[in-house]
PDB file of C-alpha atoms in Angstrom:
ATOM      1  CA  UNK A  62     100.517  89.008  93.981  1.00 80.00           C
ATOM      2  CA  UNK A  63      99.675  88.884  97.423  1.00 87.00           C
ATOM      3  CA  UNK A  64      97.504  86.155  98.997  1.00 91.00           C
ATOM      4  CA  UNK A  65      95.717  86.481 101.957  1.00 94.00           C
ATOM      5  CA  UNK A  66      94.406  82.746 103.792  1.00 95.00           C
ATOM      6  CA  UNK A  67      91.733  83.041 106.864  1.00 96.00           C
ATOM      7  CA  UNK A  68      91.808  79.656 108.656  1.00 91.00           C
ATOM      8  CA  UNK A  69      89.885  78.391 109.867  1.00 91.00           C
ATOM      9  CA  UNK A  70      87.132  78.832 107.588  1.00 94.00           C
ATOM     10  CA  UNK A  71      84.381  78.600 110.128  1.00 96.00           C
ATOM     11  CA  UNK A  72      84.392  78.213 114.032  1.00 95.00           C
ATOM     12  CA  UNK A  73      81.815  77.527 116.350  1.00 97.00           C
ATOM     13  CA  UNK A  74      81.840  78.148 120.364  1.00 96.00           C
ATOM     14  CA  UNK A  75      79.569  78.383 123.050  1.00 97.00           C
ATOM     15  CA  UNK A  76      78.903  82.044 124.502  1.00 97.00           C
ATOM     16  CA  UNK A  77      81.832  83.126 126.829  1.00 97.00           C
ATOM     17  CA  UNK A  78      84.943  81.050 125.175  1.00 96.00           C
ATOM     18  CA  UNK A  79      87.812  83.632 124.324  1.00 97.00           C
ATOM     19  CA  UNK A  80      88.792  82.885 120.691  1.00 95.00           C
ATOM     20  CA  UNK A  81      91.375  83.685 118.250  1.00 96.00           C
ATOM     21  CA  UNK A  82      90.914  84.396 114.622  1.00 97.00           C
ATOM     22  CA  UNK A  83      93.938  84.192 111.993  1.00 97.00           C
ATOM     23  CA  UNK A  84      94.819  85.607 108.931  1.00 97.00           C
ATOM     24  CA  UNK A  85      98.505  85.197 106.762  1.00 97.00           C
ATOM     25  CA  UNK A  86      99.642  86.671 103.956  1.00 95.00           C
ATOM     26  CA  UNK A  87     102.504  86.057 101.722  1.00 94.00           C
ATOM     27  CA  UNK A  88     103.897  89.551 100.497  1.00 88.00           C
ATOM     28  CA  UNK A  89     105.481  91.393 104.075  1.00 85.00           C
ATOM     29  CA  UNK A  90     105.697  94.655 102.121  1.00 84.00           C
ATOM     30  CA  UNK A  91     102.283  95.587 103.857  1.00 84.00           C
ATOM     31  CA  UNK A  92     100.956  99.430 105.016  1.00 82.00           C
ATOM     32  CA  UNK A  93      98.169  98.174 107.401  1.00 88.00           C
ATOM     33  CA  UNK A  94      95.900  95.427 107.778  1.00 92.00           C
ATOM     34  CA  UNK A  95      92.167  95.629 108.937  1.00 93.00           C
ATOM     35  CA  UNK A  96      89.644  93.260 110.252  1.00 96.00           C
ATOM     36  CA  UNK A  97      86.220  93.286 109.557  1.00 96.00           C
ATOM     37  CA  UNK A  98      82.847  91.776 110.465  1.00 97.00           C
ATOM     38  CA  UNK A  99      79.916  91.244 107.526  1.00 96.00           C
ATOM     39  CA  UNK A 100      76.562  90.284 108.562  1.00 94.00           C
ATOM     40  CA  UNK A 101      74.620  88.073 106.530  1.00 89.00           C
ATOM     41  CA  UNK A 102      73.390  90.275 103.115  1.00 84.00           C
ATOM     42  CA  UNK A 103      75.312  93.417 104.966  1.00 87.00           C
ATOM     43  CA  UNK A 104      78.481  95.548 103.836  1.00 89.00           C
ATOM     44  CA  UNK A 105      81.633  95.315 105.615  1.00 93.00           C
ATOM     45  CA  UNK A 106      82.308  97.249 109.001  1.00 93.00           C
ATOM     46  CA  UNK A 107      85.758  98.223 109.827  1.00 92.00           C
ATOM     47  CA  UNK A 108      86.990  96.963 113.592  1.00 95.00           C
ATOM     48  CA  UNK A 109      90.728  97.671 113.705  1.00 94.00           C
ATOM     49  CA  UNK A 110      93.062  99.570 111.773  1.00 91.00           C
ATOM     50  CA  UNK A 111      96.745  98.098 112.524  1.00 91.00           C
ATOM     51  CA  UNK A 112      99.352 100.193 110.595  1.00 86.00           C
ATOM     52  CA  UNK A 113     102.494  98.624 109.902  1.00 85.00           C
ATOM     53  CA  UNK A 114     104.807  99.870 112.406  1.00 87.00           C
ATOM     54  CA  UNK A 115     102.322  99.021 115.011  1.00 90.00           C
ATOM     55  CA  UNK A 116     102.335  95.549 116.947  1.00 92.00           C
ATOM     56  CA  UNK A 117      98.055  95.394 117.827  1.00 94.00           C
ATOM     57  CA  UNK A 118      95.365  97.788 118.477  1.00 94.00           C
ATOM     58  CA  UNK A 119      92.129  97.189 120.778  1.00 95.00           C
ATOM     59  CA  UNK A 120      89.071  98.258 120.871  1.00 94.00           C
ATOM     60  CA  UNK A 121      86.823  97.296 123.620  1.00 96.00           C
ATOM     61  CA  UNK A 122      87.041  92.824 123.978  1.00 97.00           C
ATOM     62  CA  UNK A 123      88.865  92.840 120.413  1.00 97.00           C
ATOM     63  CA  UNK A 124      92.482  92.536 120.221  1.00 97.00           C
ATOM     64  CA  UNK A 125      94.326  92.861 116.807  1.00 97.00           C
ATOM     65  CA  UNK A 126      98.328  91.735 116.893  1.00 96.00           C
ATOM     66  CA  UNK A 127     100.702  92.005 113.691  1.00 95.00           C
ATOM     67  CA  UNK A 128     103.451  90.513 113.058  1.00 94.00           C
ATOM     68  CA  UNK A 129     104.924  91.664 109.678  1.00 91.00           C
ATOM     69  CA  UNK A 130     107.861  89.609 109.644  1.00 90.00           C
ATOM     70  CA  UNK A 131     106.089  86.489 109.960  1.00 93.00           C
ATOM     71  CA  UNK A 132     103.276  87.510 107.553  1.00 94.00           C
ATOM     72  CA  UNK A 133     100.656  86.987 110.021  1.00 96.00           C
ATOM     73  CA  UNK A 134      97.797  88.768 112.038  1.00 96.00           C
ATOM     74  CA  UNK A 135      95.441  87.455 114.911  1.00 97.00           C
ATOM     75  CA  UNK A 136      92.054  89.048 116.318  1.00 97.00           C
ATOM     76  CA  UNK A 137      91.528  87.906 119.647  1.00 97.00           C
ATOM     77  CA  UNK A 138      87.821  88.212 121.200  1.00 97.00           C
ATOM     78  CA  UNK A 139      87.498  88.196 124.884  1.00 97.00           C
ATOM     79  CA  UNK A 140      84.177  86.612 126.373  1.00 97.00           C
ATOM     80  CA  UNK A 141      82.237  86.071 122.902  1.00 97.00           C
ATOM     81  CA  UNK A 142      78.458  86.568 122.785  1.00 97.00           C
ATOM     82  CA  UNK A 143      75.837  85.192 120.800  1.00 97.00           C
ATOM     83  CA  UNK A 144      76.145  88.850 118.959  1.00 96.00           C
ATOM     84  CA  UNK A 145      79.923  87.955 117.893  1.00 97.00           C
ATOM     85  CA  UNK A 146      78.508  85.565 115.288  1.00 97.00           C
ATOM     86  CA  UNK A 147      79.283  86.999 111.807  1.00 97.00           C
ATOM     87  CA  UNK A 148      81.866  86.603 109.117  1.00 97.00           C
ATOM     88  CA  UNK A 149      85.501  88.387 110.526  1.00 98.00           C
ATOM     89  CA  UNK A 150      87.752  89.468 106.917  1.00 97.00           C
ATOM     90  CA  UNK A 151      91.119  90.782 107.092  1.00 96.00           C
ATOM     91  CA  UNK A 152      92.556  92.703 104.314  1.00 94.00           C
ATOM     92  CA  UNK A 153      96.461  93.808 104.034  1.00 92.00           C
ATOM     93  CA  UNK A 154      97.309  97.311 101.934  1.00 87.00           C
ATOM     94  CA  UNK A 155     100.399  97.222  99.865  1.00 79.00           C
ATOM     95  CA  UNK A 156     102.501 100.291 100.010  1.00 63.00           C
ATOM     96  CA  UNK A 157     102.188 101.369  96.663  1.00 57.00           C
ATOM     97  CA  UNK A 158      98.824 101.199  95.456  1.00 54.00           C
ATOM     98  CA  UNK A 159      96.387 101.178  98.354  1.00 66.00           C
ATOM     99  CA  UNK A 160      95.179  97.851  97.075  1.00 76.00           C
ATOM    100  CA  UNK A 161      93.010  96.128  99.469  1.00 85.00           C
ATOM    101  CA  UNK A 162      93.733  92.794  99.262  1.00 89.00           C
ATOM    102  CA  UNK A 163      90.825  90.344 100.816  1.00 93.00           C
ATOM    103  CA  UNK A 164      90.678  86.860 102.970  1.00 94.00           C
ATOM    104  CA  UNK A 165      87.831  84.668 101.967  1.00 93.00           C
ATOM    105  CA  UNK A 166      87.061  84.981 105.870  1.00 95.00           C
ATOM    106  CA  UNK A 167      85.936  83.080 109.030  1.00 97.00           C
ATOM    107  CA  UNK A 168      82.380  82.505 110.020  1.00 96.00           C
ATOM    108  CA  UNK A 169      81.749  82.787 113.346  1.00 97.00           C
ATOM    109  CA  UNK A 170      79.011  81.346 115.596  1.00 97.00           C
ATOM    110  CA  UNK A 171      78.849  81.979 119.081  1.00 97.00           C
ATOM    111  CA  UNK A 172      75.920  79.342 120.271  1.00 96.00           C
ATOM    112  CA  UNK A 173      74.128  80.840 123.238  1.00 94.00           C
TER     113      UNK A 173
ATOM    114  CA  UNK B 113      76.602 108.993 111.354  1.00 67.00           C
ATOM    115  CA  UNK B 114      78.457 109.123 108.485  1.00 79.00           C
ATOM    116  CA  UNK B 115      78.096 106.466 105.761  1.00 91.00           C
ATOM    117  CA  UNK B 116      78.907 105.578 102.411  1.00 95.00           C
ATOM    118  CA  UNK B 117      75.363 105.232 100.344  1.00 96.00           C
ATOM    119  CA  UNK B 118      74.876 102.670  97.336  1.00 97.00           C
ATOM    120  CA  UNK B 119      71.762 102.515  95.518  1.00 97.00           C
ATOM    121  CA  UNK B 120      69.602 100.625  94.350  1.00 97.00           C
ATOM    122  CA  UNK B 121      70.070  97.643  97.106  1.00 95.00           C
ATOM    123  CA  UNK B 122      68.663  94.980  94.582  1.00 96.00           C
ATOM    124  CA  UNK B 123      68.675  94.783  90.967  1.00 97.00           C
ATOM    125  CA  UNK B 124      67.540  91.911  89.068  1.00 97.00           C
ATOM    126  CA  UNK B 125      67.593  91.816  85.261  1.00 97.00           C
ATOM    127  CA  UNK B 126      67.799  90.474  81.836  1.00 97.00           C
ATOM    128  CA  UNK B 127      70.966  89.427  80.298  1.00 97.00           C
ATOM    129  CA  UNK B 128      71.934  91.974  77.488  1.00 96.00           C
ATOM    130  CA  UNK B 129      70.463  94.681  79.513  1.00 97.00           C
ATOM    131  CA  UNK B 130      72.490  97.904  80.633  1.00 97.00           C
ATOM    132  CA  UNK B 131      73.004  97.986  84.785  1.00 98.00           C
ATOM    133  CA  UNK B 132      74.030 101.125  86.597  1.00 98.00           C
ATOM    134  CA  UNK B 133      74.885 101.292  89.999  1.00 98.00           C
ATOM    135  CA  UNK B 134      75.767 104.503  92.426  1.00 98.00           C
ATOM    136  CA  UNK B 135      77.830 105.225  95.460  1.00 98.00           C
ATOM    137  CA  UNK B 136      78.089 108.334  97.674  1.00 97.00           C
ATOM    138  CA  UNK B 137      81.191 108.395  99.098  1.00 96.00           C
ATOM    139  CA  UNK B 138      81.258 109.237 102.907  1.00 95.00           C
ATOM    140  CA  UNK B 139      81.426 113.386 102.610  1.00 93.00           C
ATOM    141  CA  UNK B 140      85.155 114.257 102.414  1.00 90.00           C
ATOM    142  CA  UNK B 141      86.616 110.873 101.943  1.00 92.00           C
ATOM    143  CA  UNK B 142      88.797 111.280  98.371  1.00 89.00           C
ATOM    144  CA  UNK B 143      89.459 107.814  97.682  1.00 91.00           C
ATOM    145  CA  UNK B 144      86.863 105.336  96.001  1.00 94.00           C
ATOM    146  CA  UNK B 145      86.634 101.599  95.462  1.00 94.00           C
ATOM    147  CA  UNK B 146      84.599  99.733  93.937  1.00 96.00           C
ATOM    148  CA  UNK B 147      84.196  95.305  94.804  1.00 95.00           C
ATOM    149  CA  UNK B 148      82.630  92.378  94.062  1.00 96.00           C
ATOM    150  CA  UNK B 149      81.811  89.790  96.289  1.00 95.00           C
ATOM    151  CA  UNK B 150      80.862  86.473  94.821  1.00 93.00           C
ATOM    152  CA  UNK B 151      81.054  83.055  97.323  1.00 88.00           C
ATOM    153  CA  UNK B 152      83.598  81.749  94.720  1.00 87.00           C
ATOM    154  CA  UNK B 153      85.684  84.722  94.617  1.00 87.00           C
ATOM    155  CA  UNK B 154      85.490  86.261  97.866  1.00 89.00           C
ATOM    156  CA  UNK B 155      86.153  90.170  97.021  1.00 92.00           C
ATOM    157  CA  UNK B 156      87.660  91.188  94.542  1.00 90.00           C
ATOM    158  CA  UNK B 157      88.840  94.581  93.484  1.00 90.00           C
ATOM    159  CA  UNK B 158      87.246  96.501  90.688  1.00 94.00           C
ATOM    160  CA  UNK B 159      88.465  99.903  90.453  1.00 92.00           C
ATOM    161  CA  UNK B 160      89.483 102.946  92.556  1.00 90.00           C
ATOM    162  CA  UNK B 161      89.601 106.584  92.118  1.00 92.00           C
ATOM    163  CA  UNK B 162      91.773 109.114  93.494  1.00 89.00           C
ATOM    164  CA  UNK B 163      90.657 112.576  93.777  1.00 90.00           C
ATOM    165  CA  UNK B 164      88.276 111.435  91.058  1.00 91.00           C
ATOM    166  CA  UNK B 165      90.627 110.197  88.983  1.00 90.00           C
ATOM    167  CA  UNK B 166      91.055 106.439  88.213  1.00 88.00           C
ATOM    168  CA  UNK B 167      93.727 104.624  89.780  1.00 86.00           C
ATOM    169  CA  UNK B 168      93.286 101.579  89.058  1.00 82.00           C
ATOM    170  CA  UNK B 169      90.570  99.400  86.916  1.00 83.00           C
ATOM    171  CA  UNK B 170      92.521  96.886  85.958  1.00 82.00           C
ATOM    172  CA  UNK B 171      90.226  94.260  87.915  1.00 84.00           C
ATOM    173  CA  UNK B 172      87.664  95.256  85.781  1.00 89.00           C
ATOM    174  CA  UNK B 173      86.412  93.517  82.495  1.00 86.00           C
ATOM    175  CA  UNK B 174      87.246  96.337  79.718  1.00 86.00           C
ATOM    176  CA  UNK B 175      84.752  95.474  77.590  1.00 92.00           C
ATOM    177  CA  UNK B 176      81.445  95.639  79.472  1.00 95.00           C
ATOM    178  CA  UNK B 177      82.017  97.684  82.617  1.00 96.00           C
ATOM    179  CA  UNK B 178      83.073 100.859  82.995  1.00 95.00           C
ATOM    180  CA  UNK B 179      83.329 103.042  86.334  1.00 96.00           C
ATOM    181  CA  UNK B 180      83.274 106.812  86.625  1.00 95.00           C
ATOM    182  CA  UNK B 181      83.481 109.731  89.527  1.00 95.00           C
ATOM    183  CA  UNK B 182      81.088 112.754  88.026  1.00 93.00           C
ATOM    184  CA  UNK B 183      81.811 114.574  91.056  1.00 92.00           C
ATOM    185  CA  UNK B 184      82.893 114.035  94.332  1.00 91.00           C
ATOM    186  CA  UNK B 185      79.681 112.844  95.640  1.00 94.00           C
ATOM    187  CA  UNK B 186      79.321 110.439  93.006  1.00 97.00           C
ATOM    188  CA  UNK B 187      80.808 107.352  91.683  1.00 97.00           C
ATOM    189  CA  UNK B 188      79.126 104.705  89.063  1.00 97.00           C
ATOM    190  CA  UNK B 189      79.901 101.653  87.807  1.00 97.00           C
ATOM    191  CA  UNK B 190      78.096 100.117  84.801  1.00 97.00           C
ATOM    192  CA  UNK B 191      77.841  96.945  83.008  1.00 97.00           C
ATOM    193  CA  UNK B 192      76.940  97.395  79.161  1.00 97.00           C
ATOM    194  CA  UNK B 193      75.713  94.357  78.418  1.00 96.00           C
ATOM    195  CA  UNK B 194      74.834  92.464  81.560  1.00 97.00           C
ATOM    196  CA  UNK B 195      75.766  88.669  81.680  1.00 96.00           C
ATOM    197  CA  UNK B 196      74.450  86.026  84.280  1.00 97.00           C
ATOM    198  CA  UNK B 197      78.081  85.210  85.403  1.00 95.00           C
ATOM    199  CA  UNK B 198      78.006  89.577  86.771  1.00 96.00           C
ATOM    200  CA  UNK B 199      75.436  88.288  89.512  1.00 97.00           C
ATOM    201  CA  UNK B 200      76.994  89.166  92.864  1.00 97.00           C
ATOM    202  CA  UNK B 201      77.314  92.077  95.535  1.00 97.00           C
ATOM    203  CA  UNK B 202      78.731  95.229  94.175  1.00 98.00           C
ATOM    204  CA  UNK B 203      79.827  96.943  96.954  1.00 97.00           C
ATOM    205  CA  UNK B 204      81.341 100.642  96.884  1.00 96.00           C
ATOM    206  CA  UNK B 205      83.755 101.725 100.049  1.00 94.00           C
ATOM    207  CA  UNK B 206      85.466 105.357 100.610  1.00 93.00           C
ATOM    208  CA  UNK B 207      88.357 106.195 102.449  1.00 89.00           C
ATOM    209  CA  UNK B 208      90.422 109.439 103.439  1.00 85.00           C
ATOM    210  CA  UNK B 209      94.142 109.211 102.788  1.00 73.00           C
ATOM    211  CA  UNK B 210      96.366 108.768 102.749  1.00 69.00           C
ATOM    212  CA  UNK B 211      96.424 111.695 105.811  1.00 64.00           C
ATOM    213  CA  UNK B 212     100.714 112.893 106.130  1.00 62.00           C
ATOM    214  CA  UNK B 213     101.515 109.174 104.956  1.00 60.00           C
ATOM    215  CA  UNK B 214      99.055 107.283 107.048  1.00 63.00           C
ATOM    216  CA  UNK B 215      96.407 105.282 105.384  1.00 66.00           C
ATOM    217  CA  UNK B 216      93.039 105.410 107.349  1.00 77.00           C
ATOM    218  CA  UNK B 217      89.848 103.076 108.170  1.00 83.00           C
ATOM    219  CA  UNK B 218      87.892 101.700 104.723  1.00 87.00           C
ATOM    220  CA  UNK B 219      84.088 102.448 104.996  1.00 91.00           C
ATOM    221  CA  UNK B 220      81.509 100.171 102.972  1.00 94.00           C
ATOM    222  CA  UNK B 221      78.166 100.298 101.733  1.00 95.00           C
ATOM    223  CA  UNK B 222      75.871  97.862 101.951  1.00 94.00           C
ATOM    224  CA  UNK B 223      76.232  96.874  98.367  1.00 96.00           C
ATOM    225  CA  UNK B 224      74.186  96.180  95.546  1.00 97.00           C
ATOM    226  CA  UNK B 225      73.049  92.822  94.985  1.00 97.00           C
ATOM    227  CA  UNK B 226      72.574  91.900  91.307  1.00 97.00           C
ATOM    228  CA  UNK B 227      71.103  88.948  89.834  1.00 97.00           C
ATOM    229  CA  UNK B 228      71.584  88.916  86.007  1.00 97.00           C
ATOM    230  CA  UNK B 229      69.034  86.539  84.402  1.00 96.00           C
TER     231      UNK B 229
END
C-alpha cells in the first residue's frame, strides 16, 4: 500500500524566508501528485497538478518538483507571507485506481 | 466559480441515530470521492464513483455506511446507526478524468463536520 510521509510536521518562519516543503512516498508507480493548502475548519484547495512524466509545475511564488525515481516531491514558496500560513497536503494517484493517497501534512506559519 | 457543494456544514447527533450527508459534484466532473478527515487518521478514502457507478468502497465500514450517486448532481453517504468514533470531517471532492489518459485537478468541499454523541 502506498505511504505518503510530510516532514516536517510543522514549520514556522518569519514573513519573507523562501521555504521548502517535502513529501515521499514509497510506491514509484505514481500518475500525478498534488499539493494542497487547508485552512483551519476549510476543505482542501488544489495548488499544483504534477503529472508523472513532468519534472515541476509553477504557479505564481509556488514551485512543485517530482522526482519519481526517488519517490519524492518538494513545494518551494518564494517570499512567504503571513497569508502562506495553512496546512500544505500532498497526495500521489496510483495508475490503476485513481486512489488518492494522503500525507498527514505540514503546518505552516509565516509570523509577520 | 465553480465548486463542489456539501451540505449540511455541521451535524451533531445522537449515537444510534441515522446521518445523511450530500455532495454536488462540480457540474460536469464524472468522478466522485468521498473522505474522512480525523487528526488521528489524516484522510482517508471512503468511496468513489465513476460515471455514477461505485468504484471503490472498500474504505468504507459495510455495515453502517453506505454511499450512493442518484444522479449526476448528487452523491450521499449515510451512516445507519451513527457511533461516536464516526465524528470527523466528511468531505466530498469531484474530478474530471481521466481526459485522453490524463488525470486532472481534485476539487473539495468544505466538508461536513459531524460530532456523534
Amino acid at each position: 500500500k502506498q505511504e505518503v510521509t510530510q516532514i516536517p510536521a510543522a514549520l514556522s518562519v518569519p514573513e519573507g524566508e523562501n521555504l521548502v516543503l517535502n513529501c515521499s512516498f514509497t510506491d514509484s508507480a505514481i500518475y500525478n501528485l498534488q499539493w494542497f493548502r487547508q485552512d483551519p475548519g476549510k476543505g482542501l484547495t488544489s495548488l499544483l497538478l504534477i503529472q508523472s512524466s513532468q519534472r515541476e509545475q509553477t504557479s505564481g511564488r509556488l514551485n512543485a518538483s517530482l522526482d519519481k525515481s526517488s519517490g519524492r516531491s518538494t513545494l518551494y514558496i518564494a517570499a512567504s507571507q503571513p497569508g502562506d500560513s495553512a496546512t500544505y497536503l500532498c497526495a500521489v494517484s496510483d495508475d490503476n485506481f485513481n486512489k488518492f493517497y494522503f500525507g498527514s501534512g505540514t503546518k505552516l506559519n509565516v509570523k509577520p | 466559480d465553480a465548486r463542489v457543494t456539501q451540505t449540511p456544514r455541521h451535524k451533531v447527533t445522537e449515537m444510534g441515530q441515522e446521518v445523511t450527508m450530500r455532495c454536488q459534484p462540480i457540474l460536469g466532473h464524472n468522478t466522485v470521492f468521498w473522505y474522512r478527515q480525523t487528526m488521528m487518521q489524516g484522510l482517508e478514502l471512503l468511496a468513489y464513483f465513476r460515471n455514477r457507478a461505485p468504484l471503490d468502497d472498500s474504505g468504507m465500514p459495510k455495515d453502517r455506511f453506505s454511499a450512493e450517486m442518484p444522479d449526476a448532481t448528487l452523491a450521499t453517504l449515510k451512516i445507519q446507526p451513527s457511533e461516536p468514533r464516526d465524528s470527523a470531517v466528511y468531505f466530498c471532492a469531484s474530478q474530471l478524468g481521466p481526459v485522453g489518459g490524463r488525470k486532472e485537478k481534485l476539487f473539495f468541499g468544505s466538508g461536513t463536520q459531524l460530532s456523534v454523541l
